[in-house]
Amino acid sequence: MSMETATSLIPVSFTEGATKELKKIQQQQELNDEFGLRIGVEGGGCSGMTYILGFDQKKDGDQEFLHNGVKIYMNKTHGLYLAGMQIDFQDGLNSRGFTFNNPNASSTCGCGTSFAV
C-alpha cells in the first residue's frame, strides 16, 4: 500500500458551507481515523462521468490530503478530471446538497452530478 503523505496541495477547493457540512457528517457518523473523504469520478450518468463524494478508507493508488482537519483521499488518476474544481454545499428551499463547479467539464447534466470532458 502506498504511504504517500498529506504534504501535497489538494487539487480541489471547498466553500465554507461545504467544509462545515463535511465536518458535521463526519461527526454524526462517528468515523475513526482510518476514514477520510473520498473524492473522485467514475463512468456513468447521463453525461458520461459522475462524481464520487463520501467517506471511505484509503486504497492503493490514493493520494492523501488534509483540509481543515478532514482527510481527503483521491485516486491519483482522477486529478486530471478534478483539478481546480470547487465543492459547495447548498441548504436552501429549492436545493439541498453538494454541488460541483468543475472547470474541466465541457458539459454537465441538469442534476449537476454528471459531466463530460
Coordinates of N, CA, C and O in Angstrom, one line a residue:
M1 N 0.9 -1.2 0.0 CA 0.0 0.0 0.0 C 0.9 1.2 0.0 O 1.9 1.3 0.7
S2 N 0.6 2.2 -0.8 CA 1.3 3.5 -0.9 C 1.2 4.2 0.4 O 0.2 4.3 1.0
M3 N 2.3 4.8 0.9 CA 2.3 5.5 2.1 C 2.5 7.0 1.8 O 3.2 7.7 2.6
E4 N 2.0 7.5 0.7 CA 2.1 8.9 0.4 C 1.5 9.8 1.5 O 0.4 9.5 2.0
T5 N 2.2 10.8 1.9 CA 1.7 11.7 3.0 C 0.8 12.8 2.5 O 0.8 13.1 1.3
A6 N 0.2 13.5 3.4 CA -0.6 14.6 3.1 C 0.1 15.9 3.0 O -0.2 16.9 3.6
T7 N 1.2 15.9 2.1 CA 2.0 17.1 2.0 C 1.7 17.9 0.7 O 2.1 19.0 0.6
S8 N 1.0 17.3 -0.2 CA 0.7 17.9 -1.5 C -0.5 18.9 -1.3 O -1.3 18.7 -0.4
L9 N -0.6 19.9 -2.2 CA -1.7 20.7 -2.2 C -2.9 20.0 -2.8 O -2.8 19.3 -3.8
I10 N -4.0 20.2 -2.2 CA -5.2 19.5 -2.7 C -5.7 20.1 -4.0 O -5.7 21.4 -4.1
P11 N -6.0 19.3 -5.0 CA -6.4 19.9 -6.3 C -7.8 20.4 -6.4 O -8.2 21.0 -7.4
V12 N -8.6 20.3 -5.3 CA -10.0 20.8 -5.3 C -10.1 21.8 -4.1 O -9.3 21.7 -3.2
S13 N -11.1 22.7 -4.2 CA -11.3 23.6 -3.1 C -12.8 23.4 -2.5 O -13.6 22.8 -3.2
F14 N -13.0 23.8 -1.3 CA -14.2 23.7 -0.6 C -14.7 25.0 -0.2 O -13.9 25.8 0.4
T15 N -16.0 25.3 -0.3 CA -16.5 26.5 0.3 C -16.6 26.3 1.8 O -16.6 25.2 2.3
E16 N -16.9 27.4 2.5 CA -17.1 27.3 3.9 C -18.3 26.5 4.3 O -18.2 25.7 5.2
G17 N -19.3 26.6 3.5 CA -20.5 25.8 3.7 C -20.3 24.3 3.5 O -20.8 23.5 4.3
A18 N -19.5 23.9 2.5 CA -19.2 22.5 2.3 C -18.3 22.0 3.4 O -18.5 20.9 3.9
T19 N -17.3 22.7 3.8 CA -16.4 22.3 4.9 C -17.2 22.1 6.2 O -17.1 21.0 6.8
K20 N -18.1 23.0 6.5 CA -18.9 22.9 7.7 C -19.8 21.6 7.6 O -19.9 20.8 8.6
E21 N -20.4 21.3 6.5 CA -21.3 20.2 6.3 C -20.5 18.9 6.4 O -20.9 17.9 7.0
L22 N -19.3 18.8 5.8 CA -18.4 17.6 5.8 C -18.1 17.3 7.3 O -18.1 16.1 7.7
K23 N -17.7 18.3 8.0 CA -17.3 18.1 9.4 C -18.5 17.6 10.2 O -18.4 16.7 11.1
K24 N -19.7 18.1 9.9 CA -21.0 17.7 10.6 C -21.2 16.2 10.3 O -21.6 15.4 11.2
I25 N -21.1 15.8 9.0 CA -21.4 14.4 8.6 C -20.4 13.5 9.3 O -20.7 12.4 9.8
Q26 N -19.1 13.9 9.3 CA -18.0 13.1 9.8 C -18.3 12.9 11.3 O -18.1 11.8 11.8
Q27 N -18.7 13.9 12.0 CA -19.0 13.8 13.5 C -20.3 12.9 13.7 O -20.3 12.0 14.6
Q28 N -21.3 13.1 12.9 CA -22.5 12.3 13.0 C -22.3 10.8 12.8 O -22.9 9.9 13.5
Q29 N -21.4 10.5 11.8 CA -21.1 9.1 11.5 C -20.1 8.4 12.5 O -19.9 7.2 12.4
E30 N -19.5 9.3 13.3 CA -18.5 8.8 14.3 C -17.5 7.9 13.7 O -17.2 6.8 14.1
L31 N -16.8 8.4 12.6 CA -15.8 7.7 11.9 C -14.5 7.7 12.6 O -14.1 8.7 13.1
N32 N -13.7 6.6 12.5 CA -12.4 6.6 13.2 C -11.4 7.2 12.2 O -11.7 7.6 11.1
D33 N -10.1 7.3 12.7 CA -9.1 8.0 11.9 C -8.7 7.3 10.6 O -8.0 7.9 9.8
E34 N -9.2 6.1 10.4 CA -8.9 5.4 9.1 C -9.7 5.9 8.0 O -9.4 5.7 6.8
F35 N -10.8 6.6 8.3 CA -11.7 7.1 7.2 C -11.4 8.6 6.8 O -11.0 9.4 7.7
G36 N -11.5 8.8 5.6 CA -11.4 10.2 5.0 C -12.4 10.4 3.9 O -13.1 9.4 3.5
L37 N -12.5 11.6 3.5 CA -13.5 11.9 2.4 C -12.9 11.5 1.1 O -11.8 11.9 0.7
R38 N -13.6 10.6 0.4 CA -13.1 10.2 -1.0 C -13.8 11.1 -2.0 O -15.0 11.3 -2.0
I39 N -12.9 11.7 -2.8 CA -13.3 12.5 -4.0 C -12.8 11.8 -5.2 O -11.7 11.4 -5.3
G40 N -13.7 11.7 -6.2 CA -13.3 11.0 -7.4 C -14.3 11.1 -8.5 O -15.3 11.8 -8.4
V41 N -14.1 10.3 -9.5 CA -15.0 10.2 -10.7 C -15.2 8.7 -11.0 O -14.3 7.9 -10.7
E42 N -16.3 8.4 -11.7 CA -16.5 7.1 -12.2 C -17.4 7.2 -13.5 O -18.1 8.2 -13.6
G43 N -17.3 6.2 -14.3 CA -18.1 6.2 -15.5 C -19.6 6.1 -15.2 O -19.9 5.4 -14.3
G44 N -20.4 6.8 -15.9 CA -21.9 6.7 -15.7 C -22.6 8.0 -15.7 O -22.0 9.0 -16.0
G45 N -23.8 8.0 -15.5 CA -24.6 9.2 -15.5 C -25.0 9.6 -16.9 O -24.5 9.0 -17.9
C46 N -25.8 10.6 -17.1 CA -26.3 10.9 -18.4 C -25.3 11.7 -19.3 O -25.4 11.8 -20.5
S47 N -24.2 12.2 -18.6 CA -23.2 12.9 -19.4 C -21.9 12.2 -19.6 O -21.0 12.6 -20.2
G48 N -21.8 11.0 -19.0 CA -20.6 10.1 -19.2 C -19.8 9.8 -17.9 O -19.3 8.8 -17.8
M49 N -19.7 10.8 -17.0 CA -19.0 10.6 -15.8 C -19.7 11.2 -14.6 O -20.4 12.2 -14.7
T50 N -19.6 10.5 -13.4 CA -20.3 11.0 -12.2 C -19.2 11.2 -11.1 O -18.1 10.7 -11.2
Y51 N -19.5 12.1 -10.2 CA -18.6 12.4 -9.1 C -18.8 11.4 -8.0 O -19.9 10.9 -7.7
I52 N -17.7 11.1 -7.3 CA -17.7 10.3 -6.1 C -17.4 11.2 -4.9 O -16.4 12.0 -5.0
L53 N -18.2 11.2 -3.9 CA -18.0 12.0 -2.7 C -18.6 11.3 -1.5 O -19.8 11.1 -1.4
G54 N -17.8 10.8 -0.7 CA -18.3 10.0 0.5 C -17.1 9.6 1.4 O -16.0 9.5 0.9
F55 N -17.3 9.2 2.6 CA -16.3 8.8 3.5 C -15.9 7.4 3.2 O -16.8 6.5 3.0
D56 N -14.6 7.1 3.2 CA -14.1 5.8 2.8 C -12.7 5.6 3.5 O -12.1 6.5 4.0
Q57 N -12.2 4.4 3.4 CA -10.9 4.1 3.8 C -9.9 4.3 2.7 O -10.3 4.2 1.5
K58 N -8.6 4.5 3.0 CA -7.6 4.7 2.0 C -7.4 3.4 1.2 O -7.4 2.3 1.8
K59 N -7.2 3.6 -0.1 CA -6.9 2.4 -1.0 C -5.6 2.6 -1.7 O -5.1 3.7 -1.8
D60 N -5.1 1.5 -2.3 CA -3.9 1.6 -3.1 C -4.1 2.6 -4.2 O -5.2 2.7 -4.9
G61 N -3.1 3.4 -4.5 CA -3.2 4.4 -5.6 C -3.8 5.8 -5.1 O -3.9 6.7 -6.0
D62 N -4.2 5.9 -3.9 CA -4.7 7.1 -3.4 C -3.7 8.1 -3.0 O -2.6 7.7 -2.4
Q63 N -4.0 9.4 -3.2 CA -3.2 10.4 -2.6 C -4.0 10.9 -1.4 O -5.2 10.8 -1.4
E64 N -3.3 11.4 -0.4 CA -4.0 11.8 0.8 C -3.7 13.3 1.0 O -2.5 13.8 0.9
F65 N -4.7 14.1 1.3 CA -4.6 15.5 1.5 C -5.3 15.8 2.9 O -6.0 15.0 3.4
L66 N -5.1 17.0 3.4 CA -5.7 17.4 4.6 C -6.3 18.8 4.4 O -5.7 19.7 3.9
H67 N -7.6 18.9 4.7 CA -8.3 20.2 4.5 C -9.1 20.5 5.8 O -10.0 19.8 6.1
N68 N -8.6 21.5 6.5 CA -9.3 21.9 7.8 C -9.6 20.8 8.7 O -10.7 20.7 9.2
G69 N -8.7 19.9 8.8 CA -8.9 18.7 9.8 C -9.6 17.5 9.1 O -9.8 16.5 9.8
V70 N -10.0 17.6 7.9 CA -10.7 16.5 7.2 C -9.7 15.8 6.2 O -9.1 16.5 5.4
K71 N -9.4 14.5 6.4 CA -8.6 13.8 5.5 C -9.3 13.7 4.2 O -10.5 13.4 4.1
I72 N -8.6 13.8 3.1 CA -9.2 13.7 1.7 C -8.4 12.6 1.0 O -7.2 12.6 1.0
Y73 N -9.1 11.6 0.4 CA -8.5 10.6 -0.4 C -8.9 10.8 -1.8 O -10.1 11.0 -2.1
M74 N -8.0 10.7 -2.7 CA -8.3 10.8 -4.1 C -7.3 9.9 -4.9 O -6.1 10.0 -4.7
N75 N -7.8 9.1 -5.8 CA -7.0 8.3 -6.7 C -6.2 9.2 -7.6 O -6.8 10.2 -8.1
K76 N -4.9 9.0 -7.7 CA -4.0 9.9 -8.5 C -4.6 10.1 -9.9 O -4.4 11.2 -10.4
T77 N -5.2 9.1 -10.5 CA -5.6 9.3 -11.9 C -6.8 10.2 -12.0 O -7.1 10.7 -13.1
H78 N -7.5 10.5 -10.9 CA -8.7 11.3 -11.0 C -8.4 12.8 -11.0 O -9.2 13.6 -11.3
G79 N -7.2 13.2 -10.6 CA -6.8 14.5 -10.6 C -6.9 15.3 -11.9 O -7.3 16.5 -12.0
L80 N -6.7 14.6 -13.0 CA -6.9 15.2 -14.3 C -8.3 15.7 -14.5 O -8.5 16.7 -15.2
Y81 N -9.3 15.0 -14.0 CA -10.7 15.4 -14.1 C -11.2 16.4 -13.1 O -12.2 17.1 -13.3
L82 N -10.5 16.5 -12.0 CA -11.0 17.3 -10.8 C -10.1 18.5 -10.5 O -10.6 19.3 -9.7
A83 N -9.0 18.7 -11.1 CA -8.1 19.8 -10.8 C -8.8 21.1 -11.0 O -9.4 21.4 -12.0
G84 N -8.8 22.0 -9.9 CA -9.5 23.3 -10.0 C -10.9 23.3 -9.6 O -11.6 24.3 -9.6
M85 N -11.5 22.1 -9.3 CA -12.9 22.0 -9.0 C -13.2 22.6 -7.6 O -12.4 22.5 -6.7
Q86 N -14.4 23.2 -7.5 CA -14.8 23.7 -6.2 C -16.1 23.0 -5.8 O -17.0 22.8 -6.6
I87 N -16.1 22.5 -4.5 CA -17.2 21.8 -4.0 C -17.9 22.7 -3.0 O -17.3 23.3 -2.1
D88 N -19.2 22.8 -3.2 CA -20.0 23.7 -2.3 C -21.2 22.9 -1.7 O -21.5 21.8 -2.2
F89 N -21.8 23.4 -0.7 CA -23.0 22.8 -0.1 C -24.1 23.8 -0.1 O -24.0 24.9 0.4
Q90 N -25.2 23.5 -0.7 CA -26.4 24.3 -0.8 C -27.4 23.8 0.3 O -27.7 22.6 0.3
D91 N -28.0 24.7 1.0 CA -29.0 24.3 2.0 C -30.2 25.3 2.0 O -30.6 25.9 2.9
G92 N -30.8 25.3 0.8 CA -31.9 26.2 0.6 C -33.2 25.5 0.4 O -33.3 24.3 0.4
L93 N -34.3 26.2 0.1 CA -35.6 25.6 -0.1 C -35.7 24.9 -1.4 O -36.4 23.9 -1.5
N94 N -35.0 25.4 -2.4 CA -35.1 24.8 -3.8 C -34.0 23.7 -4.0 O -34.2 22.9 -4.9
S95 N -33.0 23.8 -3.3 CA -31.9 22.7 -3.4 C -31.2 22.5 -2.2 O -31.0 23.4 -1.4
R96 N -30.8 21.3 -1.9 CA -30.0 20.9 -0.8 C -29.1 19.8 -1.2 O -29.4 18.8 -1.8
G97 N -27.8 20.0 -0.9 CA -26.8 19.0 -1.2 C -25.5 19.6 -1.7 O -25.4 20.9 -1.8
F98 N -24.5 18.8 -2.0 CA -23.3 19.2 -2.5 C -23.4 19.5 -4.0 O -24.0 18.8 -4.7
T99 N -22.7 20.6 -4.4 CA -22.6 20.9 -5.8 C -21.2 21.0 -6.2 O -20.3 21.2 -5.4
F100 N -20.9 20.8 -7.5 CA -19.6 20.7 -8.1 C -19.4 21.7 -9.2 O -20.1 21.7 -10.2
N101 N -18.5 22.6 -9.0 CA -18.1 23.6 -10.1 C -16.8 23.2 -10.7 O -15.7 23.4 -10.1
N102 N -16.9 22.5 -11.8 CA -15.7 21.8 -12.4 C -15.3 22.5 -13.7 O -16.0 22.4 -14.7
P103 N -14.2 23.3 -13.7 CA -13.7 24.0 -14.9 C -13.3 23.0 -16.0 O -13.2 23.4 -17.2
N104 N -13.1 21.7 -15.7 CA -12.7 20.7 -16.7 C -13.8 20.1 -17.5 O -13.6 19.5 -18.5
A105 N -15.0 20.3 -17.0 CA -16.2 19.7 -17.6 C -16.6 20.5 -18.8 O -16.8 21.8 -18.8
S106 N -16.8 19.9 -20.0 CA -17.2 20.5 -21.2 C -18.7 20.7 -21.2 O -19.3 21.5 -21.9
S107 N -19.4 19.8 -20.5 CA -20.9 19.9 -20.3 C -21.3 19.1 -19.0 O -20.6 18.3 -18.6
T108 N -22.4 19.5 -18.5 CA -23.0 18.8 -17.3 C -24.4 18.5 -17.5 O -25.1 19.1 -18.4
C109 N -24.9 17.6 -16.8 CA -26.4 17.3 -16.9 C -27.2 18.2 -16.0 O -26.6 19.0 -15.2
G110 N -28.5 18.1 -16.1 CA -29.4 19.0 -15.4 C -29.3 18.9 -13.9 O -29.4 19.8 -13.1
C111 N -29.0 17.7 -13.4 CA -28.9 17.5 -11.9 C -27.6 17.9 -11.4 O -27.5 18.0 -10.1
G112 N -26.6 18.1 -12.2 CA -25.3 18.6 -11.7 C -24.3 17.5 -11.2 O -23.3 17.9 -10.7
T113 N -24.7 16.3 -11.2 CA -23.8 15.2 -10.7 C -23.1 14.4 -11.8 O -22.3 13.5 -11.5
S114 N -23.4 14.7 -13.0 CA -22.8 14.0 -14.1 C -22.2 15.1 -15.1 O -22.7 16.2 -15.2
F115 N -21.1 14.7 -15.7 CA -20.4 15.6 -16.6 C -19.6 14.9 -17.7 O -19.4 13.7 -17.7
A116 N -19.2 15.7 -18.7 CA -18.4 15.2 -19.8 C -17.1 16.1 -19.9 O -17.2 17.2 -19.5
V117 N -16.0 15.5 -20.4 CA -14.8 16.3 -20.6 C -14.4 16.3 -22.1 O -14.9 15.5 -22.8

